[in-house]
Short mmCIF file of C-alpha atoms and ligand atoms in Angstrom, two decimals:
data_model
loop_
_atom_site.label_atom_id
_atom_site.label_comp_id
_atom_site.label_asym_id
_atom_site.label_seq_id
_atom_site.Cartn_x
_atom_site.Cartn_y
_atom_site.Cartn_z
CA MET A 112 24.80 -22.70 12.33
CA ASN A 113 25.35 -20.67 9.17
CA ALA A 114 26.99 -17.27 9.80
CA HIS A 115 27.03 -14.42 7.27
CA ARG A 116 28.02 -10.76 7.20
CA THR A 117 26.34 -8.02 5.24
CA LYS A 118 26.06 -4.23 5.20
CA VAL A 119 22.24 -4.07 5.27
CA CYS A 120 20.00 -6.91 6.41
CA ILE A 121 16.47 -6.29 5.10
CA ILE A 122 13.59 -8.05 6.82
CA GLY A 123 10.56 -8.57 4.57
CA ALA A 124 10.22 -9.07 0.81
CA GLY A 125 7.26 -6.75 0.23
CA PRO A 126 7.47 -3.68 -2.00
CA ALA A 127 9.47 -1.71 0.62
CA GLY A 128 12.09 -4.41 1.29
CA LEU A 129 12.53 -5.56 -2.30
CA LEU A 130 12.78 -2.05 -3.72
CA LEU A 131 15.27 -1.02 -1.05
CA ALA A 132 17.33 -4.16 -1.73
CA PHE A 133 17.33 -3.50 -5.48
CA ILE A 134 18.43 0.13 -5.15
CA LEU A 135 21.18 -0.74 -2.65
CA LYS A 136 22.46 -3.75 -4.56
CA THR A 137 22.57 -1.93 -7.89
CA SER A 138 24.41 0.93 -6.13
CA GLY A 139 27.12 -1.52 -5.10
CA ILE A 140 26.02 -2.10 -1.48
CA ASP A 141 26.05 -5.60 -0.07
CA CYS A 142 22.62 -6.52 1.32
CA LEU A 143 20.28 -9.47 1.71
CA VAL A 144 16.58 -10.06 2.33
CA VAL A 145 15.00 -12.38 4.93
CA GLU A 146 11.34 -13.27 4.22
CA ARG A 147 8.86 -15.39 6.16
CA GLN A 148 6.81 -16.58 3.21
CA SER A 149 7.60 -18.63 0.10
CA ARG A 150 8.27 -16.94 -3.24
CA GLU A 151 5.19 -18.66 -4.66
CA THR A 152 2.90 -17.29 -1.93
CA LEU A 153 4.28 -13.75 -2.30
CA GLU A 154 3.80 -13.85 -6.05
CA LYS A 155 0.14 -14.74 -5.82
CA THR A 156 -1.18 -12.81 -2.80
CA ILE A 157 -3.77 -10.26 -3.93
CA LYS A 158 -3.19 -6.85 -2.35
CA ALA A 159 -2.95 -3.35 -3.77
CA GLY A 160 -3.71 -2.31 -7.31
CA VAL A 161 -2.82 1.32 -7.86
CA LEU A 162 0.60 2.81 -8.65
CA GLU A 163 0.90 6.57 -8.26
CA HIS A 164 2.64 8.76 -10.81
CA PRO A 165 5.91 9.09 -8.80
CA THR A 166 6.01 5.29 -8.33
CA ILE A 167 5.54 4.68 -12.07
CA GLU A 168 8.27 7.16 -12.96
CA LEU A 169 10.66 5.67 -10.40
CA PHE A 170 10.15 2.10 -11.66
CA LYS A 171 10.82 3.28 -15.21
CA GLN A 172 13.98 5.15 -14.15
CA LEU A 173 15.29 2.10 -12.29
CA GLY A 174 14.70 -0.18 -15.28
CA LEU A 175 11.93 -2.01 -13.41
CA GLY A 176 9.09 -0.86 -15.67
CA ASP A 177 9.10 -3.16 -18.72
CA ARG A 178 6.25 -5.50 -17.73
CA MET A 179 4.42 -2.70 -15.93
CA MET A 180 4.41 -0.58 -19.11
CA GLN A 181 3.28 -3.55 -21.18
CA ASP A 182 0.64 -5.06 -18.89
CA GLY A 183 -0.39 -2.23 -16.56
CA ALA A 184 -3.42 -0.11 -17.41
CA PHE A 185 -2.99 3.66 -17.47
CA HIS A 186 -5.87 5.53 -15.84
CA HIS A 187 -6.21 9.20 -16.68
CA GLY A 188 -9.14 9.74 -14.32
CA PHE A 189 -11.57 8.05 -11.95
CA GLU A 190 -15.25 8.43 -11.16
CA LEU A 191 -17.15 9.51 -8.08
CA ALA A 192 -20.67 8.04 -7.97
CA PHE A 193 -23.27 9.42 -5.58
CA GLY A 194 -26.89 10.53 -5.54
CA GLY A 195 -27.69 8.37 -8.58
CA GLN A 196 -25.08 10.09 -10.80
CA ARG A 197 -21.52 9.35 -11.97
CA HIS A 198 -18.97 12.19 -12.15
CA ARG A 199 -15.52 12.02 -13.70
CA ILE A 200 -12.42 13.38 -11.97
CA ASP A 201 -10.03 14.08 -14.83
CA LEU A 202 -6.62 13.47 -13.23
CA MET A 203 -4.61 14.41 -16.33
CA ASP A 204 -6.39 17.71 -16.77
CA LEU A 205 -6.35 18.61 -13.08
CA THR A 206 -2.69 17.75 -12.41
CA ASP A 207 -0.89 18.97 -15.54
CA GLY A 208 -0.68 15.60 -17.21
CA LYS A 209 -0.25 13.15 -14.32
CA TYR A 210 -1.99 9.76 -14.14
CA ILE A 211 -2.00 6.51 -12.19
CA MET A 212 -1.69 2.91 -13.25
CA VAL A 213 -3.58 -0.21 -12.24
CA TYR A 214 -0.85 -2.85 -11.99
CA PRO A 215 -1.38 -5.43 -9.24
CA GLN A 216 1.00 -5.53 -6.30
CA HIS A 217 1.80 -9.22 -6.84
CA GLU A 218 3.03 -8.34 -10.34
CA VAL A 219 5.25 -5.62 -8.81
CA ILE A 220 6.54 -8.28 -6.42
CA LYS A 221 7.30 -10.69 -9.29
CA ASP A 222 9.24 -7.93 -11.09
CA LEU A 223 11.17 -6.95 -7.95
CA ILE A 224 12.07 -10.53 -6.99
CA ALA A 225 13.28 -11.28 -10.53
CA ALA A 226 15.28 -8.02 -10.68
CA ASN A 227 16.88 -8.66 -7.29
CA LEU A 228 17.83 -12.23 -8.12
CA ALA A 229 19.31 -11.05 -11.43
CA ALA A 230 21.32 -8.39 -9.52
CA GLY A 231 22.59 -11.08 -7.13
CA THR A 232 20.68 -10.09 -3.96
CA PRO A 233 20.33 -13.16 -1.71
CA ILE A 234 16.69 -13.62 -0.64
CA TYR A 235 16.07 -16.12 2.16
CA PHE A 236 12.46 -17.22 1.63
CA GLU A 237 10.49 -19.21 4.24
CA ALA A 238 12.65 -17.91 7.09
CA LYS A 239 11.19 -18.85 10.49
CA ASN A 240 11.64 -17.28 13.95
CA VAL A 241 13.28 -14.13 12.66
CA MET A 242 14.80 -12.23 15.61
CA LEU A 243 16.59 -8.90 15.76
CA ASN A 244 19.34 -8.51 18.36
CA ASP A 245 21.68 -5.76 19.58
CA ILE A 246 20.02 -3.08 17.46
CA SER A 247 21.52 -0.29 19.60
CA THR A 248 25.06 -1.50 18.92
CA SER A 249 27.15 -0.97 15.76
CA GLN A 250 26.94 -4.68 14.92
CA PRO A 251 23.36 -5.88 15.24
CA THR A 252 22.45 -9.44 14.32
CA VAL A 253 19.45 -11.14 12.78
CA HIS A 254 18.78 -14.78 13.64
CA PHE A 255 16.44 -17.10 11.77
CA LYS A 256 15.87 -20.67 10.74
CA GLN A 257 15.44 -21.82 7.14
CA ALA A 258 14.48 -25.47 6.61
CA GLU A 259 16.46 -27.14 9.41
CA THR A 260 19.39 -24.69 9.36
CA ASP A 261 19.96 -21.86 11.85
CA PHE A 262 21.32 -18.62 10.39
CA VAL A 263 22.94 -15.63 12.03
CA ILE A 264 23.50 -12.49 10.00
CA THR A 265 25.85 -9.86 11.40
CA THR A 266 25.13 -6.54 9.81
CA ASP A 267 25.85 -2.80 9.94
CA PHE A 268 22.19 -1.79 9.50
CA ILE A 269 18.80 -3.50 9.67
CA ALA A 270 15.90 -2.36 7.49
CA GLY A 271 12.60 -3.44 9.06
CA CYS A 272 10.31 -3.83 6.04
CA ASP A 273 8.23 -6.65 7.50
CA GLY A 274 4.76 -5.10 7.44
CA TYR A 275 2.43 -4.26 10.28
CA HIS A 276 2.68 -7.64 12.04
CA GLY A 277 6.43 -8.21 11.64
CA PRO A 278 8.96 -8.27 14.50
CA SER A 279 10.96 -5.14 13.57
CA ARG A 280 8.77 -2.41 15.06
CA GLN A 281 8.38 -4.51 18.21
CA ALA A 282 12.18 -4.54 18.59
CA ILE A 283 11.99 -0.82 19.43
CA PRO A 284 11.16 -0.52 23.15
CA ALA A 285 7.47 0.41 23.53
CA ASP A 286 8.26 3.44 25.69
CA GLN A 287 10.48 4.84 22.92
CA ARG A 288 7.83 4.61 20.17
CA ARG A 289 5.53 7.50 19.28
CA GLU A 290 2.44 5.86 17.83
CA PHE A 291 -0.91 7.12 16.55
CA THR A 292 -3.94 5.01 15.63
CA ARG A 293 -7.41 5.51 14.21
CA ILE A 294 -9.61 2.43 13.83
CA TYR A 295 -12.69 2.63 11.59
CA PRO A 296 -15.93 0.86 12.51
CA CYS A 297 -16.09 -0.79 9.08
CA GLY A 298 -14.03 -2.96 6.76
CA TRP A 299 -13.92 -3.64 3.03
CA PHE A 300 -15.33 -6.84 1.60
CA GLY A 301 -13.09 -7.44 -1.43
CA ILE A 302 -13.75 -9.80 -4.32
CA LEU A 303 -12.04 -10.92 -7.47
CA CYS A 304 -14.50 -12.01 -10.14
CA GLU A 305 -14.43 -13.39 -13.64
CA ALA A 306 -16.18 -10.65 -15.59
CA GLU A 307 -15.53 -7.97 -18.15
CA PRO A 308 -14.80 -4.48 -16.82
CA SER A 309 -17.99 -2.61 -15.94
CA ALA A 310 -16.43 0.79 -16.65
CA ASP A 311 -13.26 2.25 -18.22
CA GLU A 312 -12.04 3.79 -14.96
CA LEU A 313 -12.19 3.11 -11.21
CA ILE A 314 -15.48 4.08 -9.57
CA TYR A 315 -15.61 5.23 -5.94
CA ALA A 316 -19.29 5.09 -4.94
CA GLN A 317 -20.97 6.70 -1.94
CA SER A 318 -24.57 5.66 -1.33
CA ASP A 319 -27.22 5.20 1.31
CA HIS A 320 -26.12 1.53 1.33
CA GLY A 321 -22.52 2.48 2.05
CA PHE A 322 -19.30 2.64 0.05
CA ALA A 323 -18.22 0.55 -2.93
CA LEU A 324 -15.14 0.59 -5.17
CA ILE A 325 -15.12 -0.85 -8.66
CA SER A 326 -11.57 -1.61 -9.75
CA THR A 327 -9.99 -3.99 -12.22
CA ARG A 328 -7.14 -6.42 -12.65
CA THR A 329 -7.22 -7.71 -16.23
CA PRO A 330 -9.69 -7.56 -19.13
CA THR A 331 -11.32 -10.71 -17.72
CA VAL A 332 -10.80 -10.37 -13.93
CA GLN A 333 -12.25 -7.50 -11.88
CA ARG A 334 -11.57 -6.33 -8.32
CA MET A 335 -14.46 -4.83 -6.34
CA TYR A 336 -15.04 -3.87 -2.73
CA PHE A 337 -18.00 -2.87 -0.59
CA GLN A 338 -18.17 -1.59 2.94
CA CYS A 339 -18.84 -4.30 5.54
CA ASP A 340 -18.72 -5.13 9.23
CA PRO A 341 -15.00 -5.63 9.99
CA ASN A 342 -15.86 -8.71 12.07
CA ASP A 343 -17.93 -10.35 9.34
CA ASP A 344 -16.80 -13.61 7.75
CA VAL A 345 -16.60 -14.07 3.96
CA THR A 346 -18.28 -17.48 4.27
CA ASN A 347 -21.48 -15.71 5.43
CA TRP A 348 -21.92 -14.30 1.92
CA THR A 349 -23.18 -16.07 -1.20
CA ASP A 350 -22.29 -14.73 -4.64
CA ASP A 351 -25.89 -13.50 -5.07
CA GLN A 352 -25.73 -11.56 -1.81
CA ILE A 353 -22.39 -10.03 -2.80
CA TRP A 354 -23.72 -8.87 -6.17
CA ASP A 355 -26.85 -7.52 -4.55
CA ALA A 356 -24.77 -5.45 -2.09
CA LEU A 357 -22.49 -4.12 -4.84
CA GLN A 358 -25.34 -3.29 -7.25
CA LYS A 359 -27.18 -1.38 -4.50
CA CYS A 360 -24.13 0.75 -3.72
CA VAL A 361 -23.60 1.76 -7.37
CA HIS A 362 -27.29 2.01 -8.32
CA ASN A 363 -27.81 5.02 -10.58
CA GLU A 364 -30.44 6.82 -12.57
CA THR A 365 -29.29 5.68 -16.04
CA GLY A 366 -29.97 2.01 -15.34
CA TRP A 367 -26.24 1.18 -15.71
CA ARG A 368 -25.32 -1.96 -13.73
CA LEU A 369 -22.17 -3.86 -12.88
CA LYS A 370 -21.29 -6.78 -15.13
CA GLU A 371 -21.52 -9.80 -12.87
CA GLY A 372 -19.48 -13.00 -12.96
CA LYS A 373 -18.18 -15.87 -10.88
CA VAL A 374 -16.61 -14.72 -7.60
CA ILE A 375 -13.18 -16.40 -7.46
CA GLN A 376 -11.77 -14.84 -4.28
CA LYS A 377 -13.16 -13.02 -1.24
CA ASN A 378 -11.44 -11.29 1.68
CA ILE A 379 -12.17 -8.70 4.35
CA VAL A 380 -9.75 -5.81 4.76
CA ALA A 381 -9.55 -3.94 8.09
CA MET A 382 -9.51 -0.16 7.98
CA ARG A 383 -7.11 1.81 10.12
CA ASN A 384 -4.66 4.64 10.23
CA PHE A 385 -1.54 3.78 12.19
CA VAL A 386 1.72 5.70 12.35
CA CYS A 387 4.83 4.88 14.35
CA GLU A 388 6.71 8.17 14.02
CA THR A 389 9.78 6.50 15.52
CA MET A 390 11.01 5.04 12.25
CA GLN A 391 14.54 4.52 13.52
CA PHE A 392 16.18 3.22 16.67
CA GLY A 393 19.92 2.56 16.89
CA ARG A 394 20.83 0.67 13.71
CA LEU A 395 17.23 -0.30 12.89
CA PHE A 396 15.22 1.65 10.27
CA LEU A 397 11.55 0.91 9.55
CA ALA A 398 9.96 1.32 6.13
CA GLY A 399 6.45 0.80 4.72
CA ASP A 400 3.64 -0.93 6.60
CA ALA A 401 6.08 -1.81 9.41
CA ALA A 402 5.85 1.86 10.39
CA HIS A 403 2.47 2.97 9.06
CA ILE A 404 -0.89 1.75 7.76
CA VAL A 405 -3.58 3.61 5.84
CA PRO A 406 -7.16 2.65 5.10
CA PRO A 407 -7.10 1.53 1.44
CA THR A 408 -9.49 4.25 0.19
CA GLY A 409 -6.76 6.57 -1.10
CA ALA A 410 -4.69 3.73 -2.67
CA LYS A 411 -1.63 4.95 -0.79
CA GLY A 412 -0.16 1.97 1.13
CA LEU A 413 2.14 0.53 -1.51
CA ASN A 414 3.13 3.99 -2.68
CA LEU A 415 4.08 5.14 0.82
CA ALA A 416 6.20 2.00 1.17
CA VAL A 417 7.97 2.96 -2.07
CA GLY A 418 8.52 6.52 -0.77
CA ASP A 419 10.19 5.23 2.41
CA ALA A 420 12.42 2.87 0.43
CA VAL A 421 13.58 5.80 -1.72
CA VAL A 422 14.45 8.01 1.29
CA LEU A 423 16.09 5.17 3.22
CA SER A 424 18.13 3.94 0.23
CA ARG A 425 19.51 7.46 -0.35
CA ALA A 426 20.44 7.82 3.32
CA LEU A 427 22.12 4.39 3.45
CA ILE A 428 24.05 5.04 0.23
CA GLU A 429 25.30 8.39 1.61
CA ARG A 430 26.35 6.71 4.86
CA ILE A 431 27.94 3.60 3.42
CA MET A 432 29.52 5.00 0.25
CA HIS A 433 30.38 8.55 1.39
CA ASP A 434 30.50 8.27 5.18
CA ASP A 435 27.85 11.00 5.43
CA GLU A 436 25.55 10.43 8.47
CA GLU A 437 23.09 13.30 7.90
CA GLY A 438 20.43 11.44 5.90
CA LEU A 439 20.31 8.47 8.28
CA LYS A 440 20.27 10.73 11.34
CA HIS A 441 17.17 12.50 9.99
CA TYR A 442 15.51 9.54 8.27
CA SER A 443 12.34 9.54 10.44
CA GLU A 444 11.73 13.28 10.00
CA MET A 445 12.45 13.09 6.27
CA ALA A 446 10.14 10.15 5.60
CA ILE A 447 7.32 11.00 7.99
CA LYS A 448 6.09 14.20 6.29
CA ARG A 449 5.02 12.40 3.13
CA VAL A 450 3.61 9.59 5.28
CA TRP A 451 1.37 12.05 7.14
CA ARG A 452 0.20 13.51 3.82
CA GLY A 453 -0.86 10.03 2.74
CA GLU A 454 -2.42 9.25 6.12
CA GLN A 455 -4.45 12.45 6.16
CA PHE A 456 -5.62 12.05 2.56
CA SER A 457 -6.64 8.42 3.14
CA SER A 458 -8.53 9.36 6.29
CA TRP A 459 -10.25 12.25 4.51
CA MET A 460 -11.24 10.12 1.54
CA THR A 461 -12.54 7.38 3.86
CA ASP A 462 -14.70 9.88 5.76
CA LEU A 463 -15.93 11.35 2.48
CA LEU A 464 -17.17 8.06 1.07
CA HIS A 465 -18.20 5.75 3.94
CA ASP A 466 -21.22 5.76 6.21
CA PHE A 467 -20.33 4.86 9.77
CA LYS A 468 -22.70 2.80 11.87
CA GLY A 469 -24.37 4.82 14.60
CA GLU A 470 -23.21 8.20 13.35
CA ASP A 471 -25.52 11.21 13.38
CA PRO A 472 -27.35 11.54 10.00
CA ILE A 473 -25.94 15.05 9.68
CA HIS A 474 -22.64 13.47 8.59
CA ARG A 475 -24.23 11.99 5.47
CA LYS A 476 -25.48 15.47 4.60
CA PHE A 477 -21.99 16.96 5.09
CA ARG A 478 -20.54 14.19 2.95
CA ARG A 479 -22.94 14.89 0.10
CA ALA A 480 -22.27 18.63 0.33
CA GLN A 481 -18.55 18.02 0.05
CA LEU A 482 -18.94 15.60 -2.85
CA GLU A 483 -21.08 18.18 -4.64
CA GLN A 484 -18.32 20.72 -4.14
CA ILE A 485 -15.66 18.40 -5.53
CA VAL A 486 -17.61 17.71 -8.72
CA SER A 487 -18.54 21.35 -9.27
CA SER A 488 -15.41 23.25 -8.22
CA ARG A 489 -12.18 22.89 -10.21
CA SER A 490 -10.01 23.84 -7.23
CA ALA A 491 -11.70 21.28 -4.94
CA ALA A 492 -11.32 18.56 -7.60
CA ALA A 493 -7.71 19.61 -8.25
CA SER A 494 -6.80 19.23 -4.60
CA MET A 495 -8.20 15.71 -4.53
CA ALA A 496 -6.50 14.84 -7.85
CA GLU A 497 -3.12 16.19 -6.72
CA ASN A 498 -3.15 13.94 -3.68
CA TYR A 499 -4.53 10.96 -5.57
CA VAL A 500 -1.82 10.91 -8.27
CA GLY A 501 0.77 11.15 -5.48
CA VAL A 502 3.00 13.88 -4.13
CA PRO A 503 6.75 13.88 -4.94
CA PHE A 504 9.10 11.77 -2.82
CA ALA A 505 10.84 13.59 0.03
CA ARG A 506 14.14 15.31 -0.86
CA ALA A 507 16.97 16.22 1.49
P1 RFL B 784 4.18 -5.89 3.04
O1 RFL B 784 3.75 -5.93 1.61
O2 RFL B 784 3.22 -6.29 4.07
O3 RFL B 784 5.49 -6.76 3.13
C1 RFL B 784 6.03 -7.17 4.36
C2 RFL B 784 6.75 -8.47 4.14
O4 RFL B 784 7.35 -8.85 5.37
C3 RFL B 784 7.13 -10.22 5.55
N1 RFL B 784 7.21 -10.55 6.99
C4 RFL B 784 8.25 -11.17 7.55
N2 RFL B 784 9.42 -11.58 7.04
C5 RFL B 784 10.27 -12.21 7.88
N3 RFL B 784 9.98 -12.46 9.20
C6 RFL B 784 8.82 -12.06 9.73
N4 RFL B 784 8.54 -12.35 11.01
C7 RFL B 784 7.89 -11.38 8.89
N5 RFL B 784 6.67 -10.87 9.12
C8 RFL B 784 6.27 -10.36 7.93
C9 RFL B 784 5.77 -10.47 4.96
O5 RFL B 784 5.59 -11.85 4.64
C10 RFL B 784 5.80 -9.57 3.74
O6 RFL B 784 6.25 -10.24 2.59
O7 RFL B 784 4.71 -4.43 3.45
P2 RFL B 784 5.37 -3.25 2.60
O8 RFL B 784 6.52 -3.73 1.79
O9 RFL B 784 5.56 -2.17 3.56
O10 RFL B 784 4.24 -2.86 1.52
C11 RFL B 784 3.03 -2.29 1.94
C12 RFL B 784 1.91 -2.71 0.99
O11 RFL B 784 1.91 -4.11 0.84
C13 RFL B 784 0.54 -2.25 1.52
O12 RFL B 784 0.63 -0.96 2.05
C14 RFL B 784 -0.50 -2.23 0.39
O13 RFL B 784 -0.80 -3.52 -0.09
C15 RFL B 784 -1.77 -1.57 0.89
N6 RFL B 784 -2.83 -1.57 -0.10
C16 RFL B 784 -2.83 -0.69 -1.17
N7 RFL B 784 -1.79 0.15 -1.36
C17 RFL B 784 -1.76 0.96 -2.46
O14 RFL B 784 -0.82 1.73 -2.63
N8 RFL B 784 -2.73 0.95 -3.41
C18 RFL B 784 -3.80 0.13 -3.28
O15 RFL B 784 -4.63 0.13 -4.17
C19 RFL B 784 -3.89 -0.70 -2.13
N9 RFL B 784 -4.90 -1.56 -1.99
C20 RFL B 784 -3.84 -2.51 -0.01
C21 RFL B 784 -4.88 -2.46 -0.98
C22 RFL B 784 -3.84 -3.49 0.98
C23 RFL B 784 -4.84 -4.41 1.01
N10 RFL B 784 -4.78 -5.38 2.02
C24 RFL B 784 -4.70 -6.77 1.73
C25 RFL B 784 -4.47 -4.94 3.35
C26 RFL B 784 -5.89 -3.39 -0.96
C27 RFL B 784 -5.88 -4.35 0.03
C28 RFL B 784 -7.01 -5.31 0.01
C1 PHB B 785 -7.52 -2.08 -5.93
O1 PHB B 785 -7.62 -2.16 -7.18
O2 PHB B 785 -7.29 -3.06 -5.22
C2 PHB B 785 -7.69 -0.77 -5.27
C3 PHB B 785 -7.85 0.37 -6.06
C4 PHB B 785 -8.02 1.60 -5.44
C5 PHB B 785 -8.03 1.68 -4.05
C6 PHB B 785 -7.85 0.54 -3.28
C7 PHB B 785 -7.68 -0.69 -3.89
O3 PHB B 785 -8.24 2.87 -3.47
#
């Protein structure tokens, strides 16, 4: 048995856990990270792509932005495609100069792991059977196994940053958790393909064949999604069928088509809103997907995880360095407001762009009317743009 002590034991090396660890460690607070997967797996898993303006600025301020600034692609707008036309939403113009960046989540993870290791944060990769104990006491423990060795970490605080399926949220008694869920009757079929970009900016397409999103990763690898049955299986689809579905969704009057290429990865993403408003219990504090999930339409998931890490790091620093309890006492209330903004925007944008099986056809008409308003009214477009580039992090 290997026993250690730390101030903050962080479970999960996703964006929330790694960012929290980096901020704490570089503020002089002893912490460590316990992660189920290997470093190699984390650094190659394809997930999110979009960094909001506040996330970009934060990474730059923290000295985490060098590779992002070099390899990430600035996007000053995006397109809405519907009714055979493409319309540009000019983010810069509508938000007083704000923008987003396409920089893949696994690159963020590489940067955060490297920065943490350089700062001396211990990261226990491939940790099995992670268990949280005594979270309502002042000395909780985290038990796990790595290789053949059992570990026990005694800690002052636990940060549950272990995603939707991790053990942290479950450690809060079910009758103490306030939870909200909305499940959508569709999923996203996502592909990575070897092709040139089809457009300069992201395209969100609404069509009679459903939703599609045309995104990018590098000049030679593109990321695209189309609406699918959430219970479908990627092996049911050939490359030709995938391209046919995507081309139908983006079909437009100018004859413009997607540039096709070899499909090198396929996955199906479930669509749900989920919020556990109880983001703290005793000495356990949840952050990121462990506490909330959004459908990917608004590109908010990673950015909400970053927002939580910012609020939680400030509260922990105040408590540990200055013995000030206030921030930690009100962590859930502080973090949840921005979370609900992201949840509502993602839900709204999903409703705006997807067709739901079995719905009354009147909804498609409403959808089109609203899209028409967004592309013809500056104030409607500005509201969408303001949410899309990201609202400021919560402040005490
Ligand atoms: P993560 O990234 O899920 O990290 C949690 C970590 O915890 C580990 N873990 C455990 N560790 C120890 N013991 C256990 N028992 C554990 N169980 C789990 C996991 O291995 C993992 O490393 O959560 P975090 O940090 O909260 O970050 C959240 C984001 O990853 C997520 O919200 C985004 O990827 C969502 N998302 C998007 N977000 C955006 O902001 N912009 C986007 O464009 C965007 N696109 C997406 C997305 C998510 C997608 N998928 C795959 C659901 C596109 C897709 C396809
Ligand atoms: C992505 O590039 O993976 C991506 C972009 C925008 C979204 C969701 C995912 O809204």
